Amino acid sequence: MLSTILTKAAFLSVLFIPACVNASWRMNAHTIVTARVDPLISPQAVSGHVHDYAGGSNFGVTYDYDDMRQSTCTSVEINIDKSGYWSPAVYYRNRDGTFQLLKSSYTVYYLHRGSNQRAFPAGFRMIAGSAVKNTLNQNNAADQAINFHCLGPNTETLQFPDQPCQDVRGEHSVQIMFPSCWNGRDLTSANFRDHVAYPVDGKEGDTCPGTHPVRFMTLFFEHIIYMKDIDWYPGSLVLANGDNVGWSSHADFVNGWSVDQLQQAIDQCTDPSANLDACGYLTQFKDGGSSSACQPAKYLPLEDVGFYGPLQKLQGDNPVWGGGTAKGTTGSSNTPPIVAPFSVVASGWTEHGCINEGDPFVNTMNGDRFVDQSMNPQMCVSYCDGKGFSLAGIENGDTCFCANQLDYNGSMNVVDFGKCLVKCKGSYYEWCGGGRNLRLWQKTGGNSFASSSEYSYPPAGARLSRVYTADGSSVPVVSPPSNGSVSTSGGSSSTPGGSGSTSNGWPGEAYGPNNPPQCPPRHVLRRRSKSSQAKRGVHLRHARRHHH
């Protein structure tokens, strides 16, 4: 294999070069979808491999600029950025051959390079890298634009690291820099690449080729993978498409910015160290609470991608390959239905929020209770509704409580929802309380299911095979209707109808119900303690120009 490592000396030479003028800004972003969804390559269908997604809540099996702009929230900390950012999920291959999904998050950079940068136009989308790439040219800008950073030893490679990442968090990031030169005509192209190009003087150079004369901001992101406590060995990291070397890493971007607002940010946000707080224009839209609570709203595939434990094989039946060998033929892959990501609870019930049980030794809800390994909000609320109770609460991901009042000093006072972030056992995208904290619903009206002529789909990933109709009867799960197509020259496409009901909580990183977050969400994405100084260096390094 080619030697593609940057030594520590080379890393430091990059880190301490003088800052360029008009550097950039950077934003943290939560991963809110981990699923086989790719609206560019596989519109209106289940994609060939799993992706980690961050961005606007209206991400689904099709891309429509106007629809993305209407997202009710974004997992990016700047709430006017409704764009979509995604790349392949990363798995750890256990020594027994099974695949463990690794948690992830993103840091997104917008870098000033060249001059006269224009905002991405409405409807613009592009891809960096290729999902089938099995060669490497170290002198090619497109190949240099995708690399891997291991924080502990401060090394970068053009493939997965050849050593464990030994910092306190075990962080490893897949780093992807998108082309920044545009042909000025097409919002996209047939392969989502030909309408853009890298500068002629390097991946983040100043000069665009004559065929692509229009300059954009240089979009760069770190797909942060959490590797702490894994038993690393050479070849143990695998992209969701089966590549255990990493040359086929790739990323997709779909624009969700207002063109005018992005242009204002380009013109005004010029801090040399990419400090977001130094940009007054964007700071007014900084909303970490909203991004932490953002949940996907569109249809997603109904399958386990590793939330519930190791997989026997990668979803999409992707064989392991890479490092100069061509990808083998994909085997017989399942095609799960595409469903809404959230439970639809009984009508007449509203969510109250997260409450504390009060007394640490007794339960505050004592009317009825049950434990179920396919627990979700619909199941709990429906059960309590059928039993005639007015309160329904879920705790620890699998336990439903019913009552008409709270006992033993229980209070209806709402606490930080961060205390209710245990994933539901039966729903990959919903939260079901915490230890001694209940996610609570209250009955305020009738006791029938929501009256609608449409089916109320179960949550994505729920271990359910039936859905409820308006009269409360059930029918087998089916996929929503598909209509419309993706245009490569216009800005829109049709989107399968409907979306799930919204609820509080943060799907956040790819945690499973058996692996809940160990700290509040504000700590998950922030650089902390022993690694904070090193990570500041990383941020500065990306804000400043790299050597070529």
XYZ file of C-alpha atoms in Angstrom:
548
model
C 0.000 0.000 0.000
C 1.166 3.522 -0.729
C 2.637 5.465 2.162
C 0.273 8.390 2.654
C 0.876 9.583 6.207
C 1.624 13.151 7.226
C 4.304 13.119 9.912
C 3.962 15.147 13.076
C 6.567 17.594 11.774
C 4.597 18.096 8.592
C 1.438 18.519 10.626
C 3.070 21.242 12.724
C 4.366 23.012 9.637
C 0.772 23.213 8.438
C -0.521 24.267 11.834
C 1.719 27.261 12.388
C 1.799 28.933 8.984
C 0.552 32.545 8.983
C -3.212 32.925 8.824
C -4.625 34.053 5.513
C -7.049 36.958 5.226
C -10.789 36.241 5.274
C -10.475 32.733 6.660
C -13.797 31.092 7.398
C -16.428 30.070 9.899
C -17.205 26.654 11.334
C -20.346 25.099 12.802
C -21.028 22.033 14.928
C -23.740 19.706 13.673
C -25.460 16.687 15.199
C -25.983 13.456 13.269
C -29.768 13.056 13.219
C -30.229 10.285 10.640
C -28.215 7.098 10.213
C -29.966 5.167 7.479
C -29.776 3.911 3.914
C -30.911 7.204 2.443
C -29.276 9.142 -0.410
C -31.689 11.397 -2.315
C -29.083 12.164 -5.001
C -27.853 8.682 -5.942
C -30.991 6.745 -4.937
C -34.009 9.081 -5.157
C -37.298 7.646 -3.863
C -35.597 4.397 -2.881
C -33.492 2.690 -0.227
C -29.826 3.470 -0.958
C -27.043 0.919 -1.317
C -25.334 1.675 2.003
C -25.840 3.537 5.286
C -25.098 7.267 5.647
C -24.740 9.576 8.647
C -26.707 12.778 8.013
C -26.705 16.237 9.586
C -28.754 19.273 8.553
C -32.341 20.305 7.869
C -35.160 18.146 9.225
C -36.801 17.667 5.804
C -34.108 15.238 4.637
C -35.548 12.164 2.972
C -35.531 10.042 -0.159
C -35.827 13.064 -2.483
C -34.212 16.506 -2.496
C -36.234 19.644 -3.053
C -34.664 23.020 -2.282
C -37.910 24.733 -1.313
C -38.845 21.793 0.895
C -35.441 21.866 2.630
C -35.882 25.596 3.246
C -39.184 24.748 4.990
C -37.475 22.398 7.477
C -38.825 23.144 10.941
C -35.316 22.810 12.391
C -31.729 21.952 11.542
C -29.129 19.982 13.470
C -26.549 22.619 12.494
C -26.042 25.172 15.274
C -26.792 28.088 12.891
C -30.526 27.751 12.422
C -30.745 29.427 9.012
C -28.584 26.692 7.461
C -31.144 24.103 6.324
C -28.613 22.390 4.041
C -27.962 18.659 4.063
C -24.536 17.091 4.724
C -23.943 13.332 4.653
C -21.276 10.661 4.181
C -20.998 6.905 4.774
C -21.400 5.632 8.299
C -18.306 3.961 9.758
C -18.390 0.531 11.391
C -15.932 -1.353 13.567
C -15.457 -4.943 12.445
C -15.362 -7.065 15.558
C -12.888 -9.929 15.667
C -15.812 -12.345 15.308
C -16.666 -10.741 11.940
C -19.730 -8.753 13.062
C -20.070 -5.015 12.473
C -20.526 -2.414 15.219
C -21.921 1.011 14.274
C -19.731 3.857 15.540
C -21.171 7.119 16.866
C -20.625 10.275 14.846
C -21.076 14.034 14.597
C -19.920 16.781 12.212
C -18.001 20.032 12.163
C -18.730 22.033 8.998
C -16.330 24.703 7.690
C -16.920 27.422 5.102
C -13.461 28.594 3.973
C -12.574 31.809 2.131
C -10.197 30.814 -0.653
C -9.559 32.695 -3.871
C -11.649 35.822 -4.437
C -15.159 36.965 -5.340
C -16.838 33.990 -3.716
C -20.487 33.542 -4.600
C -23.180 31.865 -2.540
C -24.422 28.467 -3.636
C -27.508 29.001 -5.844
C -30.935 27.667 -4.890
C -31.180 23.972 -5.733
C -27.416 23.413 -5.930
C -26.032 19.977 -4.987
C -22.747 18.110 -5.446
C -20.717 15.070 -4.400
C -17.047 14.787 -3.447
C -15.349 11.413 -3.867
C -16.710 8.144 -5.221
C -18.342 5.168 -3.492
C -16.593 2.687 -5.832
C -13.083 4.167 -5.900
C -10.297 1.584 -5.446
C -7.216 3.529 -6.617
C -5.254 6.456 -5.212
C -3.260 9.234 -6.896
C -1.482 11.293 -4.258
C -0.878 14.108 -6.753
C -4.536 14.490 -7.670
C -6.487 17.259 -5.909
C -9.656 15.179 -5.736
C -7.760 12.359 -3.997
C -5.995 14.765 -1.627
C -9.350 16.332 -0.738
C -10.413 13.279 1.285
C -8.265 12.166 4.194
C -8.404 10.811 7.720
C -7.227 12.546 10.879
C -6.278 10.640 14.019
C -6.309 13.151 16.866
C -4.147 11.299 19.387
C -0.880 11.210 17.395
C -1.941 14.208 15.233
C -1.503 12.368 11.951
C -3.396 12.507 8.696
C -3.522 9.750 6.105
C -5.251 9.195 2.784
C -6.785 5.995 4.156
C -8.001 4.762 7.528
C -5.360 5.324 10.259
C -2.737 2.603 10.669
C -2.723 3.030 14.450
C -5.306 3.511 17.211
C -6.422 7.073 17.943
C -5.285 7.381 21.542
C -6.631 10.723 22.728
C -9.060 10.844 25.655
C -12.125 10.563 23.370
C -10.693 8.199 20.752
C -11.743 10.646 18.049
C -11.002 10.005 14.419
C -12.388 12.181 11.647
C -13.028 11.586 7.978
C -12.139 14.942 6.372
C -13.719 15.932 3.082
C -13.116 19.078 1.038
C -15.581 19.738 -1.775
C -14.763 21.277 -5.172
C -15.084 25.080 -5.044
C -15.167 26.059 -8.747
C -18.453 26.029 -10.700
C -19.279 26.121 -14.403
C -21.785 28.896 -13.693
C -24.681 27.117 -15.422
C -25.807 23.828 -13.921
C -27.237 23.281 -10.468
C -25.939 19.736 -10.707
C -24.840 17.178 -13.298
C -25.585 13.564 -14.145
C -22.855 12.291 -11.803
C -23.188 15.262 -9.395
C -19.502 16.123 -10.042
C -18.948 17.421 -13.580
C -20.503 20.861 -12.943
C -17.825 21.598 -10.312
C -14.018 21.305 -10.166
C -11.092 21.798 -7.819
C -8.792 24.813 -8.370
C -5.903 24.229 -10.756
C -3.393 25.045 -8.011
C -4.617 22.481 -5.475
C -7.664 21.356 -3.569
C -8.002 24.764 -1.838
C -6.014 26.894 -4.255
C -6.836 30.355 -5.595
C -7.296 29.812 -9.339
C -10.311 28.153 -10.941
C -10.013 26.443 -14.350
C -11.454 28.252 -17.351
C -14.156 25.613 -17.685
C -15.369 26.342 -14.139
C -14.681 30.058 -13.584
C -17.152 30.852 -10.790
C -15.742 30.652 -7.253
C -17.712 29.351 -4.264
C -16.683 29.239 -0.631
C -14.621 26.099 -0.028
C -16.898 23.690 1.805
C -15.063 21.317 4.136
C -16.313 19.081 6.899
C -15.036 16.712 9.531
C -17.147 13.596 9.958
C -16.128 12.825 13.530
C -16.116 9.140 14.467
C -15.945 8.110 18.131
C -13.609 5.122 18.583
C -13.074 5.105 22.336
C -12.849 1.631 23.883
C -12.845 -0.302 20.608
C -10.227 -3.034 20.164
C -8.510 -1.445 17.164
C -6.489 -3.575 14.763
C -5.413 -3.015 11.118
C -8.443 -3.285 8.844
C -10.940 -3.034 11.684
C -12.611 0.150 10.410
C -15.045 -0.262 7.536
C -17.122 2.251 5.593
C -20.794 1.330 5.244
C -20.166 0.388 1.597
C -17.681 -2.281 2.740
C -14.411 -0.424 2.058
C -11.922 -1.201 4.851
C -9.165 1.028 3.415
C -11.121 4.260 2.939
C -10.271 5.333 -0.608
C -13.959 5.271 -1.534
C -14.958 7.741 1.165
C -17.289 10.369 -0.238
C -19.752 13.043 0.818
C -22.881 14.751 -0.473
C -24.075 18.334 -0.083
C -27.475 19.803 -0.932
C -28.018 23.519 -0.493
C -30.563 24.689 2.048
C -29.272 28.227 2.634
C -31.124 31.340 1.604
C -28.887 32.661 -1.165
C -29.001 36.201 0.233
C -28.230 35.119 3.797
C -25.318 32.926 2.730
C -23.885 35.783 0.685
C -24.112 38.098 3.690
C -22.239 35.520 5.774
C -19.568 35.223 3.077
C -19.120 38.990 3.009
C -19.141 39.523 6.776
C -17.675 36.423 8.444
C -13.919 36.739 8.000
C -12.333 35.697 11.291
C -8.855 34.225 10.628
C -9.373 31.412 13.144
C -12.875 30.508 11.878
C -14.427 31.526 15.211
C -18.169 31.496 14.678
C -18.733 33.816 17.640
C -16.603 36.460 15.926
C -19.219 36.827 13.192
C -22.016 39.034 14.476
C -24.211 38.300 11.471
C -24.285 34.510 12.013
C -24.170 34.664 15.814
C -27.695 36.089 15.859
C -28.851 32.773 14.355
C -26.869 30.555 16.707
C -29.280 28.208 18.449
C -27.661 25.183 20.052
C -30.871 24.255 21.846
C -32.846 24.025 18.641
C -30.168 21.992 16.876
C -29.962 19.616 19.846
C -33.716 19.027 19.737
C -34.004 18.671 15.950
C -35.462 15.432 14.622
C -35.990 14.149 11.059
C -39.467 14.651 9.631
C -39.510 12.627 6.395
C -39.884 8.960 5.505
C -36.901 6.716 6.330
C -36.156 2.999 5.840
C -37.553 0.645 8.476
C -34.469 -1.403 9.395
C -31.801 -1.803 12.061
C -28.477 -0.338 10.899
C -26.662 -1.294 14.088
C -28.466 0.613 16.829
C -29.448 -2.603 18.588
C -26.049 -4.279 18.524
C -23.568 -5.722 16.012
C -24.770 -6.711 12.541
C -23.944 -10.029 10.919
C -23.406 -8.184 7.638
C -23.516 -4.595 6.443
C -26.960 -3.401 5.408
C -27.239 -3.502 1.632
C -25.280 -6.778 1.796
C -22.018 -4.959 1.070
C -18.964 -7.265 1.152
C -15.669 -6.067 2.649
C -13.244 -4.802 -0.019
C -10.756 -2.001 -0.749
C -7.097 -1.135 -1.280
C -6.746 -1.795 -4.992
C -9.293 -4.598 -5.203
C -12.596 -3.933 -6.919
C -15.771 -4.102 -4.904
C -17.382 -7.508 -5.118
C -20.909 -8.031 -6.341
C -23.452 -6.926 -3.771
C -25.443 -9.883 -2.572
C -29.180 -10.199 -2.100
C -30.173 -7.096 -0.155
C -33.392 -6.594 1.716
C -35.624 -3.705 0.680
C -37.298 -2.393 3.827
C -40.395 -0.194 3.649
C -39.914 3.559 3.923
C -41.940 4.944 6.803
C -42.382 8.057 8.934
C -39.786 8.431 11.692
C -42.140 9.055 14.619
C -44.985 7.449 16.492
C -48.445 8.896 16.063
C -49.998 8.870 19.531
C -53.691 8.616 20.309
C -55.664 11.782 19.605
C -56.498 13.923 22.603
C -53.039 13.416 24.085
C -50.275 16.024 24.159
C -46.666 15.744 25.225
C -45.922 17.453 28.538
C -42.135 17.047 28.556
C -39.469 15.475 30.750
C -40.158 15.312 34.493
C -38.230 14.003 37.490
C -39.677 11.173 39.603
C -38.951 13.060 42.812
C -38.465 10.483 45.567
C -35.462 8.366 44.512
C -36.832 5.144 46.014
C -40.438 4.923 44.759
C -42.323 5.397 41.505
C -44.376 8.563 41.123
C -46.812 6.939 38.610
C -48.633 3.974 40.162
C -51.776 3.272 38.154
C -50.266 0.591 35.891
C -46.972 -0.280 34.225
C -45.420 -2.687 31.736
C -42.028 -3.350 30.162
C -41.644 -4.111 26.454
C -38.558 -4.452 24.270
C -40.416 -2.788 21.367
C -41.465 0.237 23.451
C -42.276 3.537 21.744
C -44.511 6.520 22.594
C -47.442 5.222 20.540
C -47.432 1.909 22.402
C -47.308 3.494 25.858
C -49.884 6.224 25.254
C -52.274 3.791 23.547
C -51.987 1.373 26.448
C -52.679 4.026 29.094
C -55.467 5.503 26.976
C -57.133 2.104 26.692
C -56.905 1.610 30.445
C -58.637 4.921 31.093
C -55.686 6.840 32.545
C -54.897 10.510 31.888
C -51.093 10.368 32.231
C -48.615 8.195 30.308
C -44.874 8.207 30.949
C -41.874 6.254 29.630
C -38.637 5.596 31.491
C -35.345 3.855 30.655
C -36.309 3.193 27.046
C -38.601 0.231 27.745
C -40.919 0.913 30.721
C -44.378 2.496 30.409
C -46.197 3.954 33.453
C -49.859 4.995 33.619
C -51.585 7.133 36.271
C -54.131 9.855 36.930
C -51.904 11.711 39.374
C -48.300 11.859 40.545
C -47.481 10.348 43.942
C -44.567 10.653 46.388
C -43.543 14.238 45.706
C -43.675 13.838 41.942
C -43.975 17.158 40.134
C -45.279 18.219 36.739
C -42.430 20.734 36.574
C -40.492 20.148 33.368
C -36.738 19.510 33.650
C -33.980 19.658 31.017
C -34.939 17.230 28.252
C -31.318 16.080 28.269
C -32.343 13.901 31.216
C -34.768 11.912 29.003
C -32.338 10.922 26.243
C -32.496 7.127 26.411
C -33.501 5.785 22.994
C -36.797 3.920 22.779
C -36.299 0.162 22.524
C -38.723 0.061 19.592
C -37.937 3.291 17.756
C -34.498 4.301 16.499
C -35.351 7.994 16.211
C -37.234 8.658 19.455
C -36.374 9.117 23.113
C -38.066 7.236 25.941
C -37.116 8.893 29.224
C -34.110 8.236 31.425
C -33.165 6.868 34.821
C -35.659 8.355 37.316
C -36.877 10.759 34.613
C -40.099 10.267 32.693
C -41.035 11.484 29.241
C -44.666 12.373 29.967
C -47.877 12.696 27.925
C -51.176 14.060 29.235
C -54.714 13.357 28.047
C -56.541 16.537 27.155
C -59.365 15.340 24.870
C -60.963 12.320 23.200
C -59.652 8.765 23.244
C -59.671 7.751 19.555
C -56.816 7.574 17.089
C -56.248 10.654 14.969
C -59.043 10.811 12.399
C -57.460 10.628 8.974
C -58.037 8.732 5.779
C -54.303 8.079 5.624
C -52.404 5.427 7.539
C -50.356 6.554 10.508
C -46.985 4.951 9.879
C -44.946 3.486 12.752
C -41.616 5.049 13.642
C -38.617 4.206 11.494
C -36.861 1.220 13.006
C -39.750 0.233 15.266
C -40.173 -3.511 15.589
C -43.732 -3.295 14.329
C -45.340 -4.930 11.326
C -48.705 -3.136 11.352
C -49.976 0.440 11.376
C -53.187 2.028 12.615
C -56.006 3.481 10.517
C -58.470 6.197 11.517
C -60.788 3.790 13.340
C -57.989 2.142 15.316
C -57.818 -1.051 13.249
C -54.460 -2.145 11.859
C -53.109 -3.050 8.444
C -49.712 -4.337 7.248
C -46.921 -1.814 6.794
C -46.643 -0.538 3.221
C -44.398 2.029 1.586
C -45.740 5.532 0.884
C -46.592 6.369 -2.727
C -43.754 7.617 -4.945
C -44.263 10.286 -7.553
C -42.054 12.892 -9.174
C -38.409 12.840 -10.171
C -35.167 14.628 -9.448
C -34.181 17.298 -11.952
C -30.532 17.982 -12.704
C -31.105 21.464 -14.092
C -33.966 22.778 -12.005
C -34.207 23.034 -8.257
C -36.976 20.753 -7.190
C -38.552 17.350 -7.203
C -41.639 15.825 -5.692
C -41.448 14.311 -2.254
C -43.443 11.313 -1.021
C -46.414 12.605 0.886
C -46.658 13.162 4.572
C -44.384 13.327 7.543
C -44.435 12.009 11.055
C -45.684 13.988 14.003
C -43.012 15.941 15.797
C -41.957 15.554 19.405
C -39.302 16.848 21.729
C -35.932 15.201 22.082
C -32.674 14.863 20.226
C -31.927 11.916 17.930
C -28.398 13.352 17.853
C -25.569 10.897 17.335
C -25.963 7.268 16.406
C -26.560 5.968 19.897
C -28.638 2.840 20.346
C -30.979 2.142 23.241
C -28.398 -0.231 24.684
C -25.741 2.466 24.364
C -27.260 5.765 25.561
C -25.173 8.930 25.743
C -22.978 9.095 28.813
C -23.107 12.877 29.102
C -25.498 15.745 28.265
C -25.664 16.537 24.514
C -23.897 19.878 24.914
C -20.815 17.896 26.013
C -20.965 15.351 23.247
C -19.972 17.786 20.507
C -17.819 20.231 22.417
C -14.055 19.749 22.668
C -13.241 19.055 26.277
C -10.530 18.859 28.892
C -7.316 17.117 27.798
C -8.001 17.271 24.064
C -9.350 20.835 23.907
C -5.999 22.483 23.182
C -5.154 19.978 20.465
C -8.568 20.430 18.866
C -8.153 24.203 18.848
C -5.019 23.594 16.818
C -7.034 21.443 14.446
C -9.617 24.206 13.992
C -6.890 26.764 13.313
C -5.204 24.411 10.890
C -8.377 24.112 8.830
C -9.082 27.828 9.010
C -5.645 28.481 7.558
C -4.406 27.417 4.201
C -2.830 23.963 3.904
C 0.489 23.344 2.159
C 0.181 21.716 -1.234
